[in-house]
Coordinates of N, CA and C and ligand atoms in Angstrom, one line a residue:
X18 N 32.4 -16.6 48.8 CA 32.2 -18.1 48.4 C 32.3 -17.1 47.1
X19 N 33.0 -18.3 46.3 CA 33.9 -17.8 44.7 C 32.2 -17.3 43.8
X20 N 31.5 -18.5 44.2 CA 30.4 -18.8 43.0 C 29.5 -17.6 43.0
X21 N 29.5 -17.1 43.9 CA 28.2 -15.3 44.2 C 28.8 -14.4 43.3
X22 N 30.1 -13.8 43.2 CA 30.3 -12.9 42.3 C 29.5 -13.4 41.1
X23 N 30.2 -14.8 40.5 CA 30.0 -14.9 39.2 C 28.8 -14.8 39.0
X24 N 27.8 -15.6 40.0 CA 26.0 -15.1 39.2 C 25.8 -14.0 39.7
X25 N 26.0 -13.2 40.5 CA 25.7 -11.6 40.4 C 26.4 -11.1 39.1
X26 N 27.5 -11.6 38.0 CA 27.9 -10.9 37.3 C 26.7 -11.6 36.2
X27 N 26.5 -13.1 36.2 CA 25.6 -13.4 35.2 C 24.2 -12.7 35.1
X28 N 24.0 -12.5 36.6 CA 22.4 -11.4 36.8 C 22.5 -10.6 36.0
X29 N 23.5 -9.6 36.2 CA 23.7 -8.2 35.9 C 23.6 -8.3 34.2
X30 N 24.7 -9.4 33.6 CA 24.6 -9.7 32.5 C 23.4 -9.5 31.6
X31 N 22.1 -10.7 31.9 CA 21.5 -11.1 32.1 C 20.0 -9.9 31.8
X32 N 20.5 -9.2 32.9 CA 19.3 -7.9 32.8 C 19.8 -6.7 31.8
X33 N 21.0 -6.5 31.6 CA 21.2 -5.8 30.8 C 21.4 -6.4 29.1
X34 N 20.9 -7.1 28.4 CA 21.2 -7.6 27.3 C 20.5 -7.4 26.8
X35 N 19.0 -6.8 27.6 CA 17.5 -6.4 26.5 C 18.0 -4.9 26.0
X36 N 18.2 -3.9 27.4 CA 18.7 -2.6 26.5 C 19.8 -2.3 25.2
X37 N 21.4 -3.8 25.9 CA 22.2 -3.0 25.4 C 21.6 -3.3 23.2
X38 N 20.4 -5.0 23.6 CA 20.0 -5.3 22.6 C 19.3 -3.7 21.4
X39 N 18.6 -3.4 22.2 CA 17.3 -1.7 21.9 C 18.0 -1.2 21.4
X40 N 19.4 -0.8 22.1 CA 20.3 0.3 21.7 C 21.1 0.5 20.1
X41 N 21.2 -0.6 20.0 CA 21.5 -1.1 18.6 C 20.7 -0.3 17.2
X42 N 19.9 -0.5 17.7 CA 19.0 0.0 16.6 C 18.3 1.6 16.7
X43 N 17.9 1.8 15.3 CA 17.3 3.6 15.7 C 16.5 3.3 14.8
X44 N 15.9 4.8 14.9 CA 14.8 5.0 14.4 C 15.5 5.2 12.8
X45 N 15.2 4.8 11.4 CA 15.8 5.3 10.5 C 14.5 5.7 10.0
X46 N 13.6 5.9 10.2 CA 12.2 6.0 9.3 C 12.7 7.6 8.2
X47 N 13.3 8.5 8.9 CA 13.5 9.7 7.8 C 14.4 9.0 7.0
X48 N 15.0 8.6 7.2 CA 15.9 8.1 5.7 C 15.1 7.4 4.6
X49 N 14.4 6.4 5.5 CA 13.9 5.7 4.4 C 12.5 6.3 3.7
X50 N 11.7 7.6 4.5 CA 10.5 8.3 4.0 C 11.4 8.9 2.8
X51 N 12.9 9.6 3.0 CA 13.3 10.0 1.7 C 13.5 9.3 1.0
X52 N 13.5 8.1 0.7 CA 14.3 6.8 -0.3 C 12.5 6.6 -1.2
X53 N 11.3 6.6 -0.4 CA 10.2 6.2 -1.0 C 9.4 7.7 -1.6
X54 N 9.8 8.7 -0.7 CA 8.9 10.0 -1.3 C 9.7 10.3 -2.8
X55 N 11.4 10.0 -3.0 CA 11.4 9.9 -4.5 C 11.5 9.5 -5.6
X56 N 10.9 7.9 -4.9 CA 10.0 7.3 -5.9 C 9.2 7.0 -6.2
X57 N 7.9 7.8 -5.0 CA 7.1 8.2 -5.0 C 6.8 9.3 -6.4
X58 N 7.7 10.4 -5.9 CA 7.5 11.6 -7.2 C 8.0 10.9 -9.2
X59 N 8.9 9.9 -8.8 CA 9.4 9.4 -10.2 C 8.0 8.8 -10.6
X60 N 7.4 7.8 -9.8 CA 6.5 6.9 -10.3 C 5.0 8.0 -10.7
X61 N 4.9 9.3 -9.8 CA 4.0 9.9 -10.2 C 4.1 11.2 -12.1
X62 N 5.6 10.9 -12.2 CA 5.3 11.5 -13.2 C 5.6 10.3 -14.1
X63 N 6.1 9.2 -14.5 CA 6.4 8.4 -15.7 C 4.7 7.5 -15.9
X64 N 3.9 7.2 -14.6 CA 2.7 6.9 -14.6 C 1.7 7.4 -14.9
X65 N 1.4 9.1 -14.8 CA 0.0 9.6 -15.7 C 0.5 10.0 -17.4
X66 N 1.8 9.6 -17.2 CA 3.0 9.9 -18.9 C 2.4 8.6 -19.7
X67 N 2.4 7.3 -18.9 CA 1.9 5.9 -19.8 C -0.1 6.5 -19.9
X68 N -0.2 7.1 -18.7 CA -1.8 6.8 -19.4 C -1.8 8.1 -20.0
X69 N -1.3 9.2 -20.3 CA -1.5 9.9 -21.3 C -1.2 9.1 -22.9
X70 N -0.1 8.7 -23.0 CA 0.1 8.2 -23.9 C -1.4 7.3 -24.5
X71 N -1.7 6.4 -23.6 CA -2.7 5.5 -24.2 C -4.1 6.3 -24.7
X72 N -3.9 7.5 -23.6 CA -5.4 8.4 -24.0 C -5.0 9.1 -25.6
X73 N -3.8 9.3 -25.7 CA -3.6 9.9 -27.1 C -3.0 9.3 -28.4
X74 N -3.0 8.0 -28.3 CA -3.2 6.9 -29.2 C -1.4 6.5 -29.5
X75 N -0.7 7.2 -28.6 CA 0.3 7.2 -29.2 C 1.4 5.8 -28.4
X76 N 0.8 5.0 -27.9 CA 1.5 3.9 -26.9 C 1.6 3.2 -27.7
X77 N 3.2 2.4 -27.5 CA 3.7 1.1 -28.4 C 5.2 0.9 -27.3
X78 N 5.7 0.0 -28.3 CA 6.7 -0.2 -27.6 C 7.6 0.6 -27.3
X79 N 7.9 1.3 -28.1 CA 9.2 2.6 -28.0 C 8.7 3.5 -26.6
X80 N 7.5 3.9 -26.4 CA 7.4 5.2 -26.2 C 6.6 4.6 -24.7
X81 N 6.4 3.4 -24.7 CA 5.7 3.2 -23.2 C 7.4 2.5 -22.8
X82 N 7.9 1.8 -23.1 CA 9.1 1.2 -23.0 C 10.4 2.3 -22.0
X83 N 9.9 3.1 -22.7 CA 10.9 4.2 -22.6 C 10.4 5.2 -20.9
X84 N 8.9 4.9 -20.5 CA 8.6 5.3 -19.3 C 8.7 3.9 -18.4
X85 N 8.6 2.7 -19.1 CA 9.2 1.2 -18.1 C 10.5 1.5 -17.5
X86 N 11.0 1.8 -18.7 CA 12.5 2.0 -18.2 C 12.6 3.0 -16.9
X87 N 12.2 3.8 -17.3 CA 12.3 5.6 -16.1 C 12.4 4.7 -14.4
X88 N 10.5 3.6 -14.9 CA 10.0 3.2 -14.1 C 11.0 2.4 -12.9
X89 N 12.0 1.2 -14.1 CA 12.7 0.1 -13.4 C 14.1 1.1 -12.6
X90 N 14.4 2.0 -13.2 CA 15.5 2.9 -12.9 C 15.1 3.3 -11.0
X91 N 14.1 3.9 -11.2 CA 13.0 4.6 -9.9 C 13.9 3.8 -9.0
X92 N 12.4 2.3 -9.5 CA 12.9 1.0 -8.8 C 13.4 0.5 -7.3
X93 N 14.8 0.1 -8.9 CA 15.8 -0.5 -8.3 C 17.2 0.5 -7.7
X94 N 17.2 2.0 -8.1 CA 17.7 3.2 -7.1 C 17.3 3.0 -5.5
X95 N 15.8 2.7 -5.6 CA 15.2 2.9 -4.2 C 15.3 1.5 -3.3
X96 N 15.8 0.4 -4.0 CA 16.1 -0.8 -3.6 C 17.7 -0.5 -2.9
X97 N 18.7 -0.3 -3.8 CA 19.8 0.1 -3.4 C 20.0 1.1 -2.2
X98 N 19.0 2.3 -2.5 CA 19.1 3.1 -1.3 C 18.5 2.1 0.0
X99 N 17.4 1.7 0.0 CA 16.4 0.9 1.4 C 17.7 0.0 2.0
X100 N 18.5 -0.7 1.0 CA 20.0 -2.0 1.2 C 21.0 -0.9 2.8
X101 N 20.9 0.6 2.0 CA 21.9 1.0 2.7 C 21.4 1.2 3.8
X102 N 20.1 1.2 4.5 CA 19.6 1.8 5.6 C 19.3 0.6 6.7
X103 N 19.8 1.2 7.7 CA 19.7 -0.1 9.2 C 18.1 -0.1 9.5
X104 N 17.9 -1.3 9.6 CA 16.6 -2.0 9.8 C 16.0 -0.7 11.6
X105 N 14.9 0.2 10.3 CA 14.1 0.9 12.2 C 13.4 0.7 12.8
X106 N 13.4 1.0 14.0 CA 13.3 0.4 15.7 C 11.4 1.2 15.0
X107 N 11.6 2.3 14.4 CA 10.4 2.9 14.0 C 9.4 4.0 15.4
X108 N 8.4 4.5 15.1 CA 7.6 5.3 15.7 C 6.3 5.8 15.1
X109 N 5.6 5.6 16.0 CA 4.2 5.8 15.9 C 3.9 7.3 15.9
X110 N 4.9 7.7 16.6 CA 4.3 9.2 17.3 C 4.9 10.1 16.6
X111 N 6.5 10.1 15.9 CA 7.4 11.0 15.8 C 6.8 11.0 14.2
X112 N 7.2 12.3 13.7 CA 6.8 11.7 11.7 C 8.5 11.4 11.6
X113 N 9.0 11.2 10.6 CA 7.1 10.2 9.8 C 7.1 9.0 10.6
X114 N 6.0 8.7 10.6 CA 5.6 7.8 11.0 C 6.2 6.1 10.3
X115 N 5.6 5.3 11.2 CA 5.4 3.6 10.5 C 4.4 3.5 9.4
X116 N 3.1 4.4 10.0 CA 2.2 4.2 9.0 C 2.6 5.2 8.0
X117 N 3.3 6.1 8.1 CA 3.4 7.3 6.8 C 4.2 6.9 5.9
X118 N 5.0 5.7 6.2 CA 6.0 4.6 5.1 C 5.1 4.1 4.3
X119 N 4.0 3.5 5.4 CA 3.3 2.4 4.2 C 2.5 3.4 3.3
X120 N 2.1 4.1 4.0 CA 1.2 5.5 2.9 C 2.1 5.8 1.7
X121 N 3.2 6.3 1.5 CA 3.8 6.5 0.6 C 4.1 5.1 -0.3
X122 N 5.0 4.2 0.1 CA 5.1 2.9 -0.2 C 4.0 2.1 -1.1
X123 N 3.1 2.0 -0.5 CA 1.9 1.2 -0.9 C 1.5 2.4 -1.8
X124 N 1.3 3.5 -1.7 CA 0.9 4.7 -2.8 C 1.5 4.4 -4.3
X125 N 2.6 4.6 -4.0 CA 3.8 4.1 -5.3 C 3.2 2.9 -5.7
X126 N 2.9 1.7 -5.1 CA 2.5 0.5 -5.3 C 1.2 0.5 -6.6
X127 N 0.4 1.1 -5.5 CA -0.8 1.0 -6.1 C -0.9 1.9 -7.6
X128 N -0.3 3.0 -7.1 CA -0.4 3.7 -8.9 C 0.3 3.0 -9.9
X129 N 1.1 2.4 -9.6 CA 1.9 1.5 -10.6 C 1.4 0.4 -11.0
X130 N 0.8 0.2 -10.3 CA -0.8 -1.3 -10.5 C -1.8 -0.9 -11.5
X131 N -2.3 0.3 -10.9 CA -3.6 0.6 -11.6 C -2.9 1.2 -12.6
X132 N -1.8 1.9 -13.1 CA -1.5 3.3 -14.1 C -1.3 2.3 -14.9
X133 N -0.6 0.5 -14.9 CA -0.3 0.0 -16.0 C -1.7 -1.0 -16.7
X134 N -2.3 -1.2 -16.0 CA -3.6 -1.9 -16.1 C -4.1 -2.3 -17.5
X135 N -4.1 -0.8 -17.8 CA -5.1 -0.4 -18.7 C -4.4 -0.8 -20.3
X136 N -3.2 -1.0 -20.1 CA -2.3 -1.2 -21.9 C -2.5 -2.5 -22.2
X137 N -2.6 -2.5 -23.5 CA -3.1 -3.7 -24.0 C -1.9 -4.6 -25.3
X138 N -1.3 -5.9 -24.8 CA -0.4 -6.1 -26.5 C -0.5 -5.7 -27.8
X139 N -1.6 -5.5 -27.8 CA -2.3 -5.1 -29.5 C -1.8 -3.5 -29.6
X140 N -1.2 -3.1 -28.5 CA -0.7 -1.3 -29.1 C 0.8 -1.4 -28.3
X141 N 1.4 -2.5 -27.1 CA 2.6 -2.5 -26.7 C 2.3 -4.1 -26.5
X142 N 3.5 -5.0 -28.1 CA 3.6 -5.5 -27.7 C 4.4 -6.4 -27.1
X143 N 5.4 -5.5 -26.6 CA 6.6 -6.3 -25.2 C 6.0 -6.3 -24.2
X144 N 4.5 -5.9 -24.1 CA 4.1 -5.5 -22.6 C 4.4 -6.6 -21.3
X145 N 4.0 -7.7 -22.4 CA 4.8 -8.6 -20.8 C 6.0 -8.6 -20.5
X146 N 6.6 -8.5 -21.5 CA 8.1 -8.8 -21.2 C 8.8 -7.4 -20.2
X147 N 7.6 -6.1 -20.3 CA 7.5 -5.0 -19.5 C 7.4 -5.6 -18.2
X148 N 6.5 -6.5 -18.4 CA 5.3 -6.2 -17.0 C 6.4 -7.4 -15.8
X149 N 7.5 -8.1 -16.8 CA 8.4 -9.2 -16.0 C 9.4 -8.6 -15.7
X150 N 9.6 -7.7 -16.4 CA 11.0 -6.5 -16.1 C 10.8 -5.6 -14.6
X151 N 9.3 -5.2 -14.8 CA 8.9 -4.5 -13.5 C 8.4 -5.6 -12.4
X152 N 8.0 -6.5 -12.5 CA 7.7 -7.6 -11.4 C 8.9 -7.9 -10.7
X153 N 10.1 -8.3 -11.3 CA 12.0 -7.8 -10.6 C 11.9 -7.1 -10.1
X154 N 11.8 -5.7 -10.7 CA 12.4 -4.8 -9.5 C 11.5 -4.5 -8.7
X155 N 10.3 -4.7 -9.0 CA 9.3 -4.0 -7.6 C 9.5 -5.4 -6.5
X156 N 9.5 -6.5 -6.6 CA 9.6 -7.1 -5.7 C 10.9 -7.1 -5.1
X157 N 11.8 -6.4 -5.4 CA 12.8 -6.8 -4.5 C 12.9 -5.0 -4.0
X158 N 12.0 -4.5 -4.7 CA 11.7 -3.0 -4.1 C 11.5 -3.1 -2.3
X159 N 10.1 -4.2 -2.9 CA 9.3 -4.6 -1.5 C 10.0 -5.4 -0.9
X160 N 11.1 -6.2 -1.0 CA 11.5 -6.6 0.0 C 12.5 -6.0 0.7
X161 N 13.2 -5.2 0.1 CA 14.2 -4.1 1.0 C 12.7 -3.1 1.6
X162 N 12.0 -2.7 1.1 CA 11.1 -2.2 2.0 C 11.1 -2.7 3.0
X163 N 10.8 -3.9 3.5 CA 10.1 -4.7 4.7 C 11.6 -5.0 5.1
X164 N 12.4 -5.2 4.9 CA 13.6 -5.5 5.5 C 14.1 -4.1 6.5
X165 N 14.1 -2.5 5.4 CA 14.4 -1.6 6.8 C 13.4 -0.7 7.0
X166 N 11.9 -0.7 6.9 CA 10.9 -0.3 7.7 C 10.9 -1.0 8.8
X167 N 9.7 -0.8 9.6 CA 9.1 -1.4 10.4 C 8.2 -2.2 10.0
X168 N 8.4 -3.2 10.8 CA 7.3 -4.8 10.5 C 5.7 -4.1 10.6
X169 N 5.3 -2.8 11.4 CA 4.0 -3.0 10.9 C 3.8 -1.9 9.5
X170 N 5.3 -0.9 9.2 CA 5.0 -0.1 7.7 C 4.3 -1.4 6.8
X171 N 5.0 -2.3 6.6 CA 4.8 -3.7 6.0 C 3.3 -4.0 6.0
X172 N 2.4 -4.6 7.6 CA 1.9 -4.4 7.5 C 0.4 -3.4 6.9
X173 N 0.6 -2.0 7.0 CA -0.3 -0.8 6.6 C 0.0 -1.2 5.0
X174 N 1.6 -1.9 4.1 CA 1.0 -2.1 3.3 C 0.2 -2.3 2.7
X175 N 0.3 -4.0 3.2 CA -0.1 -5.0 2.4 C -2.1 -4.8 2.2
X176 N -2.3 -4.0 3.6 CA -4.1 -3.4 4.1 C -4.0 -2.4 2.5
X177 N -3.1 -1.5 2.5 CA -3.4 -0.4 1.7 C -3.6 -1.0 0.1
X178 N -3.0 -2.4 -0.2 CA -3.0 -3.0 -1.9 C -3.9 -4.2 -1.6
X179 N -4.6 -4.4 -0.7 CA -6.2 -5.1 -0.9 C -6.5 -5.2 -2.1
X180 N -6.4 -4.0 -2.8 CA -7.9 -3.7 -4.0 C -6.9 -3.2 -5.4
X181 N -5.5 -3.2 -4.7 CA -5.0 -2.9 -6.1 C -3.8 -4.2 -6.6
X182 N -4.3 -5.4 -5.7 CA -3.5 -6.8 -6.1 C -4.0 -7.2 -6.9
X183 N -5.8 -6.8 -7.2 CA -6.2 -7.8 -8.8 C -5.1 -7.1 -9.8
X184 N -4.6 -5.7 -10.0 CA -4.6 -6.1 -11.0 C -2.1 -6.0 -11.0
X185 N -2.5 -6.5 -10.4 CA -1.0 -6.9 -10.1 C -1.0 -8.6 -10.5
X186 N -2.3 -9.2 -10.2 CA -2.7 -10.9 -10.7 C -3.1 -10.6 -11.9
X187 N -3.6 -9.5 -12.4 CA -4.2 -9.5 -13.7 C -2.7 -9.1 -15.0
X188 N -1.6 -8.5 -14.4 CA -0.5 -8.7 -15.0 C 0.7 -9.2 -14.7
X189 N 0.1 -10.4 -13.8 CA 0.9 -11.8 -14.1 C 2.5 -11.5 -13.4
X190 N 2.0 -10.5 -12.0 CA 3.7 -9.9 -11.6 C 3.5 -11.0 -10.0
X191 N 3.6 -11.9 -10.5 CA 4.1 -13.2 -9.2 C 4.9 -12.5 -8.3
X192 N 5.9 -12.3 -8.7 CA 7.5 -12.1 -7.5 C 6.4 -10.6 -7.0
X193 N 6.3 -9.9 -7.5 CA 5.6 -8.6 -6.4 C 4.3 -9.4 -5.4
X194 N 3.9 -10.1 -5.5 CA 2.4 -10.9 -5.1 C 2.8 -11.4 -4.1
X195 N 4.3 -12.1 -4.3 CA 4.7 -12.9 -3.1 C 5.2 -12.0 -2.1
X196 N 6.3 -11.3 -2.6 CA 6.6 -10.6 -1.2 C 5.6 -9.2 -0.8
X197 N 4.2 -9.1 -1.1 CA 3.9 -8.1 -0.8 C 2.8 -9.5 0.3
X198 N 3.3 -10.5 0.4 CA 2.9 -11.6 1.5 C 1.5 -12.0 0.8
X199 N 1.2 -11.3 -0.3 CA -0.5 -11.9 -1.3 C -0.3 -13.3 -2.4
X200 N -1.5 -14.1 -2.0 CA -0.9 -15.6 -3.0 C -1.0 -14.5 -4.7
X201 N -0.5 -16.0 -4.8 CA -0.2 -15.7 -6.6 C -1.4 -15.9 -7.9
X202 N -2.3 -16.4 -7.4 CA -3.5 -16.9 -8.0 C -4.8 -16.2 -7.2
Ligands
NAG1 C1 0.8 12.3 -26.4 O1 1.2 12.6 -25.1 C2 3.0 12.2 -24.7 C3 3.4 11.9 -23.4 O2 2.4 13.2 -22.7 C4 3.3 13.8 -25.0 O3 5.2 13.4 -25.6 C5 3.0 13.2 -26.9 O4 3.4 14.7 -27.3 C6 1.5 13.1 -27.1 N1 1.5 13.5 -29.1 C7 0.3 13.2 -29.2 C8 -0.1 13.8 -30.9 O5 -0.7 14.1 -28.6
NAG2 C1 3.4 1.1 16.7 O1 2.1 0.6 16.8 C2 2.0 -0.9 15.7 C3 0.7 -1.3 16.2 O2 -0.2 -1.0 17.2 C4 3.5 -1.5 17.0 O3 2.9 -3.0 16.1 C5 4.4 -1.1 17.1 O4 5.2 -2.1 17.7 C6 4.4 0.4 17.7 N1 5.9 0.6 17.1 C7 6.8 1.5 18.2 C8 7.8 2.1 18.0 O5 5.8 1.6 19.5

């Protein structure tokens, strides 16, 4: 009978469809970790500097603006680098794990949100422009992170930022809130 081999072949094909698809993905957590760790180092340089500028009363458009530019460049670099990494199949056992990625990236967003929250337009008149600039860059990095990292990393970031979201709301950074899956008001 002619149709038997055809059916047999179709069954073989469907049985292998899944493993073949799965084999196309790989665990790219290490590459993602490298990008978010670099971003973290830069954020942990710029944000304390902004806090010092506030504390020693030298915060103004120029001094804070220079740090905002550094931060923006750091987020933009992370976005470009993350866009070059294929979506990770992830791991909960091999380091860096899915949660490790969430801790590092969530930590960056948290320190950025809280570190900027003490600034006022009284000393930094361009502050709202700075927030709008950062909102665009940070939200793009969140979208790129969500595309590259395993889904549970993004879920973990959302969980970690339940407290920090109030700062993004105060700063009017609506694109970032949306990218993180939070309401904007
Ligand atoms: C204020 O802090 C900034 C950032 O650390 C530093 O560059 C600057 O020299 C400090 N200025 C004064 C007056 O202490
Ligand atoms: C890791 O755990 C999460 C949550 O339990 C799960 O959704 C995910 O599929 C796991 N990842 C892997 C690669 O097994």
